[in-house]
Amino acid sequence: MSAKAMHITSLSLLVVTTVLVIVAFSGTNGDSGVPWAKTVINFRNTECQSQELYGLKNFRQSYKNCVGQNDETIKYDSDKCDDSDTDNSQYCSKCSGAGKTVISMFSIALALICVSAVLIVMRLNDTNSGSDSGCTGKRLLVTLTLGGLTAVLAIAFATWSGDCFNALVKATKHLSDKNFVDQTTAQLMGGFAVTVVACFTAGVATLIEFFTSQSASASENEAK
């Protein structure tokens, strides 16, 4: 594959990564956008069921076939978030901290995406013109920025899974031991999944740019 095609491929992967990050970022609130986790609690001897959709800043608690219960959105750092009866899971504080970390990582990711896009376009222009000016430096810089992008996205989904989701699993497992609870489930959702995919596409783009040379000599060899 030619250097031009490689740069276009990595630029396309960067566009895909950008879209995925924006989609994952839409899950800031549990009541809108793409949720990052979900728990379901089925109560014993009744059809009552509660479902919680977790975003980066809050979660949406909704009820089905439950008398006297109203749906509500609860912020992790508010007094309404009560994890006192969940075997010290501390999911309120842990999900709050994890959400803030993910938002910070996404902010950094968007900045790195902009810088990476500019550098890839510069390398593509150099390939089209056959210029060797700053070839090694641009190659190193774009590898570092794309590698940094991959790293911050990995930190984002690892933090959410390791801190918030683990706390939710612990909390639901504790509730399942209660006499009034029949069954509980906890699962990761779309926000987490698309961040993992975004990390993968960014990683592939990193490897492509690292192994692609746009030097004039290389272009001549490809043309032969």
mmCIF file of C-alpha atoms in Angstrom:
data_model
loop_
_atom_site.group_PDB
_atom_site.id
_atom_site.type_symbol
_atom_site.label_atom_id
_atom_site.label_comp_id
_atom_site.label_asym_id
_atom_site.label_seq_id
_atom_site.Cartn_x
_atom_site.Cartn_y
_atom_site.Cartn_z
ATOM 1 C CA MET A 1 0.000 0.000 0.000
ATOM 2 C CA SER A 2 1.328 3.456 -0.915
ATOM 3 C CA ALA A 3 2.223 6.064 1.676
ATOM 4 C CA LYS A 4 -0.683 8.215 0.441
ATOM 5 C CA ALA A 5 -3.156 5.385 0.958
ATOM 6 C CA MET A 6 -1.723 4.707 4.419
ATOM 7 C CA HIS A 7 -2.144 8.327 5.499
ATOM 8 C CA ILE A 8 -5.694 8.424 4.148
ATOM 9 C CA THR A 9 -6.459 5.218 6.046
ATOM 10 C CA SER A 10 -5.106 6.575 9.328
ATOM 11 C CA LEU A 11 -7.004 9.841 8.791
ATOM 12 C CA SER A 12 -10.202 7.843 8.203
ATOM 13 C CA LEU A 13 -9.580 5.871 11.393
ATOM 14 C CA LEU A 14 -9.107 9.159 13.239
ATOM 15 C CA VAL A 15 -12.489 10.361 11.973
ATOM 16 C CA VAL A 16 -14.081 7.135 13.210
ATOM 17 C CA THR A 17 -12.356 7.596 16.571
ATOM 18 C CA THR A 18 -13.694 11.149 16.815
ATOM 19 C CA VAL A 19 -17.271 10.033 16.156
ATOM 20 C CA LEU A 20 -16.981 7.260 18.750
ATOM 21 C CA VAL A 21 -15.588 9.631 21.382
ATOM 22 C CA ILE A 22 -18.444 12.075 20.762
ATOM 23 C CA VAL A 23 -20.969 9.235 21.069
ATOM 24 C CA ALA A 24 -19.390 8.058 24.331
ATOM 25 C CA PHE A 25 -19.267 11.665 25.591
ATOM 26 C CA SER A 26 -23.029 11.908 25.080
ATOM 27 C CA GLY A 27 -23.403 9.552 28.033
ATOM 28 C CA THR A 28 -22.540 12.255 30.544
ATOM 29 C CA ASN A 29 -26.058 12.033 31.982
ATOM 30 C CA GLY A 30 -27.817 8.786 32.757
ATOM 31 C CA ASP A 31 -31.148 10.106 31.462
ATOM 32 C CA SER A 32 -29.884 10.987 27.982
ATOM 33 C CA GLY A 33 -27.270 9.887 25.500
ATOM 34 C CA VAL A 34 -25.481 6.547 25.635
ATOM 35 C CA PRO A 35 -25.322 4.997 29.145
ATOM 36 C CA TRP A 36 -22.094 3.506 30.458
ATOM 37 C CA ALA A 37 -23.606 0.877 32.750
ATOM 38 C CA LYS A 38 -26.936 -0.576 33.787
ATOM 39 C CA THR A 39 -28.274 -2.392 36.826
ATOM 40 C CA VAL A 40 -31.613 -4.156 37.160
ATOM 41 C CA ILE A 41 -33.232 -5.245 40.427
ATOM 42 C CA ASN A 42 -36.208 -7.617 40.477
ATOM 43 C CA PHE A 43 -38.080 -7.648 43.765
ATOM 44 C CA ARG A 44 -39.328 -10.873 45.323
ATOM 45 C CA ASN A 45 -43.016 -11.846 45.304
ATOM 46 C CA THR A 46 -43.933 -8.928 43.063
ATOM 47 C CA GLU A 47 -43.581 -7.760 39.467
ATOM 48 C CA CYS A 48 -41.817 -4.610 40.640
ATOM 49 C CA GLN A 49 -38.518 -3.948 38.903
ATOM 50 C CA SER A 50 -36.057 -1.063 39.126
ATOM 51 C CA GLN A 51 -33.587 -0.166 36.415
ATOM 52 C CA GLU A 52 -30.668 2.222 36.711
ATOM 53 C CA LEU A 53 -28.833 3.687 33.715
ATOM 54 C CA TYR A 54 -25.473 5.165 34.689
ATOM 55 C CA GLY A 55 -23.854 8.137 32.988
ATOM 56 C CA LEU A 56 -20.622 9.918 33.789
ATOM 57 C CA LYS A 57 -22.208 12.467 36.145
ATOM 58 C CA ASN A 58 -25.439 10.860 37.319
ATOM 59 C CA PHE A 59 -27.764 7.920 36.893
ATOM 60 C CA ARG A 60 -31.413 7.532 35.953
ATOM 61 C CA GLN A 61 -33.494 5.319 38.242
ATOM 62 C CA SER A 62 -36.772 4.096 36.755
ATOM 63 C CA TYR A 63 -39.423 1.683 37.992
ATOM 64 C CA LYS A 64 -41.713 -0.804 36.305
ATOM 65 C CA ASN A 65 -44.869 -2.165 37.959
ATOM 66 C CA CYS A 66 -43.910 -0.563 41.267
ATOM 67 C CA VAL A 67 -46.564 1.195 43.353
ATOM 68 C CA GLY A 68 -45.672 4.582 44.831
ATOM 69 C CA GLN A 69 -42.250 4.857 43.163
ATOM 70 C CA ASN A 70 -41.304 7.717 40.866
ATOM 71 C CA ASP A 71 -38.526 7.821 38.299
ATOM 72 C CA GLU A 72 -35.722 10.238 39.063
ATOM 73 C CA THR A 73 -32.232 11.308 38.006
ATOM 74 C CA ILE A 74 -29.650 11.265 40.795
ATOM 75 C CA LYS A 75 -26.222 12.902 40.789
ATOM 76 C CA TYR A 76 -23.415 10.826 42.249
ATOM 77 C CA ASP A 77 -22.202 13.623 44.496
ATOM 78 C CA SER A 78 -25.646 14.581 45.808
ATOM 79 C CA ASP A 79 -27.293 13.623 49.100
ATOM 80 C CA LYS A 80 -29.851 11.555 47.180
ATOM 81 C CA CYS A 81 -27.170 9.077 46.158
ATOM 82 C CA ASP A 82 -27.254 6.600 49.032
ATOM 83 C CA ASP A 83 -24.911 3.601 48.990
ATOM 84 C CA SER A 84 -24.941 3.013 52.753
ATOM 85 C CA ASP A 85 -26.718 -0.339 52.448
ATOM 86 C CA THR A 86 -24.506 -1.847 49.733
ATOM 87 C CA ASP A 87 -21.733 -3.547 51.699
ATOM 88 C CA ASN A 88 -19.486 -0.475 51.609
ATOM 89 C CA SER A 89 -19.418 -0.511 47.792
ATOM 90 C CA GLN A 90 -19.081 3.303 47.781
ATOM 91 C CA TYR A 91 -20.430 3.388 44.234
ATOM 92 C CA CYS A 92 -21.587 7.004 44.635
ATOM 93 C CA SER A 93 -18.087 8.339 45.246
ATOM 94 C CA LYS A 94 -16.380 5.840 42.963
ATOM 95 C CA CYS A 95 -18.680 6.493 40.002
ATOM 96 C CA SER A 96 -18.370 10.233 40.610
ATOM 97 C CA GLY A 97 -14.581 10.012 40.572
ATOM 98 C CA ALA A 98 -14.510 7.662 37.584
ATOM 99 C CA GLY A 99 -16.887 9.908 35.637
ATOM 100 C CA LYS A 100 -14.735 12.974 36.249
ATOM 101 C CA THR A 101 -11.642 11.062 35.131
ATOM 102 C CA VAL A 102 -13.349 9.903 31.932
ATOM 103 C CA ILE A 103 -14.520 13.440 31.121
ATOM 104 C CA SER A 104 -10.987 14.751 31.664
ATOM 105 C CA MET A 105 -9.542 12.017 29.446
ATOM 106 C CA PHE A 106 -12.062 12.788 26.708
ATOM 107 C CA SER A 107 -11.160 16.488 26.833
ATOM 108 C CA ILE A 108 -7.511 15.580 26.345
ATOM 109 C CA ALA A 109 -8.482 13.082 23.633
ATOM 110 C CA LEU A 110 -10.323 15.714 21.588
ATOM 111 C CA ALA A 111 -7.284 18.017 21.738
ATOM 112 C CA LEU A 112 -4.981 15.179 20.654
ATOM 113 C CA ILE A 113 -7.351 14.314 17.803
ATOM 114 C CA CYS A 114 -7.102 17.872 16.448
ATOM 115 C CA VAL A 115 -3.297 17.885 16.625
ATOM 116 C CA SER A 116 -3.053 14.403 15.095
ATOM 117 C CA ALA A 117 -5.347 15.346 12.212
ATOM 118 C CA VAL A 118 -3.207 18.371 11.368
ATOM 119 C CA LEU A 119 -0.012 16.311 11.446
ATOM 120 C CA ILE A 120 -1.463 13.544 9.264
ATOM 121 C CA VAL A 121 -2.669 16.084 6.703
ATOM 122 C CA MET A 122 0.821 17.651 6.713
ATOM 123 C CA ARG A 123 2.385 14.241 6.109
ATOM 124 C CA LEU A 124 -0.123 13.552 3.341
ATOM 125 C CA ASN A 125 0.735 16.854 1.658
ATOM 126 C CA ASP A 126 4.439 16.026 1.930
ATOM 127 C CA THR A 127 3.764 12.663 0.294
ATOM 128 C CA ASN A 128 1.881 14.295 -2.582
ATOM 129 C CA SER A 129 4.655 16.856 -3.132
ATOM 130 C CA GLY A 130 7.526 14.385 -2.592
ATOM 131 C CA SER A 131 8.988 16.606 0.120
ATOM 132 C CA ASP A 132 11.402 15.236 2.751
ATOM 133 C CA SER A 133 11.191 18.381 4.903
ATOM 134 C CA GLY A 134 10.764 17.429 8.545
ATOM 135 C CA CYS A 135 9.850 13.853 7.658
ATOM 136 C CA THR A 136 11.294 12.226 10.779
ATOM 137 C CA GLY A 137 10.028 14.926 13.123
ATOM 138 C CA LYS A 138 6.447 14.800 11.823
ATOM 139 C CA ARG A 139 6.478 11.033 11.913
ATOM 140 C CA LEU A 140 7.615 11.077 15.536
ATOM 141 C CA LEU A 141 5.130 13.764 16.567
ATOM 142 C CA VAL A 142 2.092 12.098 15.010
ATOM 143 C CA THR A 143 3.098 8.766 16.533
ATOM 144 C CA LEU A 144 3.338 10.390 19.949
ATOM 145 C CA THR A 145 0.017 12.228 19.658
ATOM 146 C CA LEU A 146 -1.846 9.187 18.371
ATOM 147 C CA GLY A 147 -0.161 7.014 20.984
ATOM 148 C CA GLY A 148 -1.214 9.519 23.632
ATOM 149 C CA LEU A 149 -4.762 9.420 22.288
ATOM 150 C CA THR A 150 -4.803 5.641 22.545
ATOM 151 C CA ALA A 151 -3.468 5.825 26.103
ATOM 152 C CA VAL A 152 -6.021 8.348 27.408
ATOM 153 C CA LEU A 153 -8.891 6.359 25.922
ATOM 154 C CA ALA A 154 -7.540 3.210 27.572
ATOM 155 C CA ILE A 155 -7.332 5.071 30.890
ATOM 156 C CA ALA A 156 -10.941 6.209 30.428
ATOM 157 C CA PHE A 157 -12.539 2.795 29.955
ATOM 158 C CA ALA A 158 -10.207 1.082 32.437
ATOM 159 C CA THR A 159 -11.050 3.629 35.145
ATOM 160 C CA TRP A 160 -14.787 3.267 34.575
ATOM 161 C CA SER A 161 -14.626 -0.517 34.630
ATOM 162 C CA GLY A 162 -12.172 -0.793 37.511
ATOM 163 C CA ASP A 163 -13.745 1.789 39.813
ATOM 164 C CA CYS A 164 -17.404 2.510 39.061
ATOM 165 C CA PHE A 165 -18.536 -0.747 37.498
ATOM 166 C CA ASN A 166 -16.778 -2.927 40.057
ATOM 167 C CA ALA A 167 -18.523 -0.931 42.794
ATOM 168 C CA LEU A 168 -21.877 -1.436 41.067
ATOM 169 C CA VAL A 169 -21.269 -5.179 40.819
ATOM 170 C CA LYS A 170 -20.445 -5.284 44.522
ATOM 171 C CA ALA A 171 -23.545 -3.259 45.381
ATOM 172 C CA THR A 172 -25.940 -5.400 43.330
ATOM 173 C CA LYS A 173 -24.388 -8.609 44.631
ATOM 174 C CA HIS A 174 -24.988 -7.403 48.188
ATOM 175 C CA LEU A 175 -28.608 -6.483 47.391
ATOM 176 C CA SER A 176 -29.212 -9.941 45.898
ATOM 177 C CA ASP A 177 -28.712 -11.387 49.389
ATOM 178 C CA LYS A 178 -31.647 -9.404 50.742
ATOM 179 C CA ASN A 179 -34.902 -11.267 51.408
ATOM 180 C CA PHE A 180 -36.954 -8.760 49.409
ATOM 181 C CA VAL A 181 -34.774 -9.024 46.278
ATOM 182 C CA ASP A 182 -35.213 -11.866 43.800
ATOM 183 C CA GLN A 183 -32.497 -11.162 41.221
ATOM 184 C CA THR A 184 -30.001 -8.450 40.305
ATOM 185 C CA THR A 185 -27.870 -7.834 37.242
ATOM 186 C CA ALA A 186 -25.137 -5.345 36.354
ATOM 187 C CA GLN A 187 -23.654 -4.824 32.925
ATOM 188 C CA LEU A 188 -21.457 -2.451 30.997
ATOM 189 C CA MET A 189 -23.226 -0.500 28.282
ATOM 190 C CA GLY A 190 -22.662 1.417 25.049
ATOM 191 C CA GLY A 191 -20.538 4.281 26.380
ATOM 192 C CA PHE A 192 -17.929 1.822 27.626
ATOM 193 C CA ALA A 193 -18.081 -0.310 24.462
ATOM 194 C CA VAL A 194 -17.602 2.534 21.977
ATOM 195 C CA THR A 195 -14.671 3.870 24.027
ATOM 196 C CA VAL A 196 -12.962 0.479 23.753
ATOM 197 C CA VAL A 197 -13.528 0.505 19.982
ATOM 198 C CA ALA A 198 -12.244 4.107 19.774
ATOM 199 C CA CYS A 199 -9.108 3.053 21.631
ATOM 200 C CA PHE A 200 -8.600 0.236 19.112
ATOM 201 C CA THR A 201 -9.043 2.459 16.036
ATOM 202 C CA ALA A 202 -6.685 5.052 17.508
ATOM 203 C CA GLY A 203 -4.127 2.318 18.182
ATOM 204 C CA VAL A 204 -4.315 1.056 14.601
ATOM 205 C CA ALA A 205 -3.855 4.616 13.298
ATOM 206 C CA THR A 206 -0.800 4.956 15.551
ATOM 207 C CA LEU A 207 0.813 1.855 14.063
ATOM 208 C CA ILE A 208 0.033 2.939 10.510
ATOM 209 C CA GLU A 209 1.634 6.349 10.961
ATOM 210 C CA PHE A 210 4.650 4.887 12.743
ATOM 211 C CA PHE A 211 5.382 2.405 9.946
ATOM 212 C CA THR A 212 4.656 4.816 7.071
ATOM 213 C CA SER A 213 7.399 6.848 5.469
ATOM 214 C CA GLN A 214 6.586 9.684 3.082
ATOM 215 C CA SER A 215 10.195 10.311 2.016
ATOM 216 C CA ALA A 216 10.880 11.052 -1.614
ATOM 217 C CA SER A 217 13.077 7.991 -1.953
ATOM 218 C CA ALA A 218 10.350 5.761 -0.561
ATOM 219 C CA SER A 219 7.802 7.304 -2.903
ATOM 220 C CA GLU A 220 10.071 6.662 -5.861
ATOM 221 C CA ASN A 221 10.452 3.009 -4.872
ATOM 222 C CA GLU A 222 6.673 2.610 -4.589
ATOM 223 C CA ALA A 223 6.200 4.158 -8.014
ATOM 224 C CA LYS A 224 8.571 1.676 -9.685
#
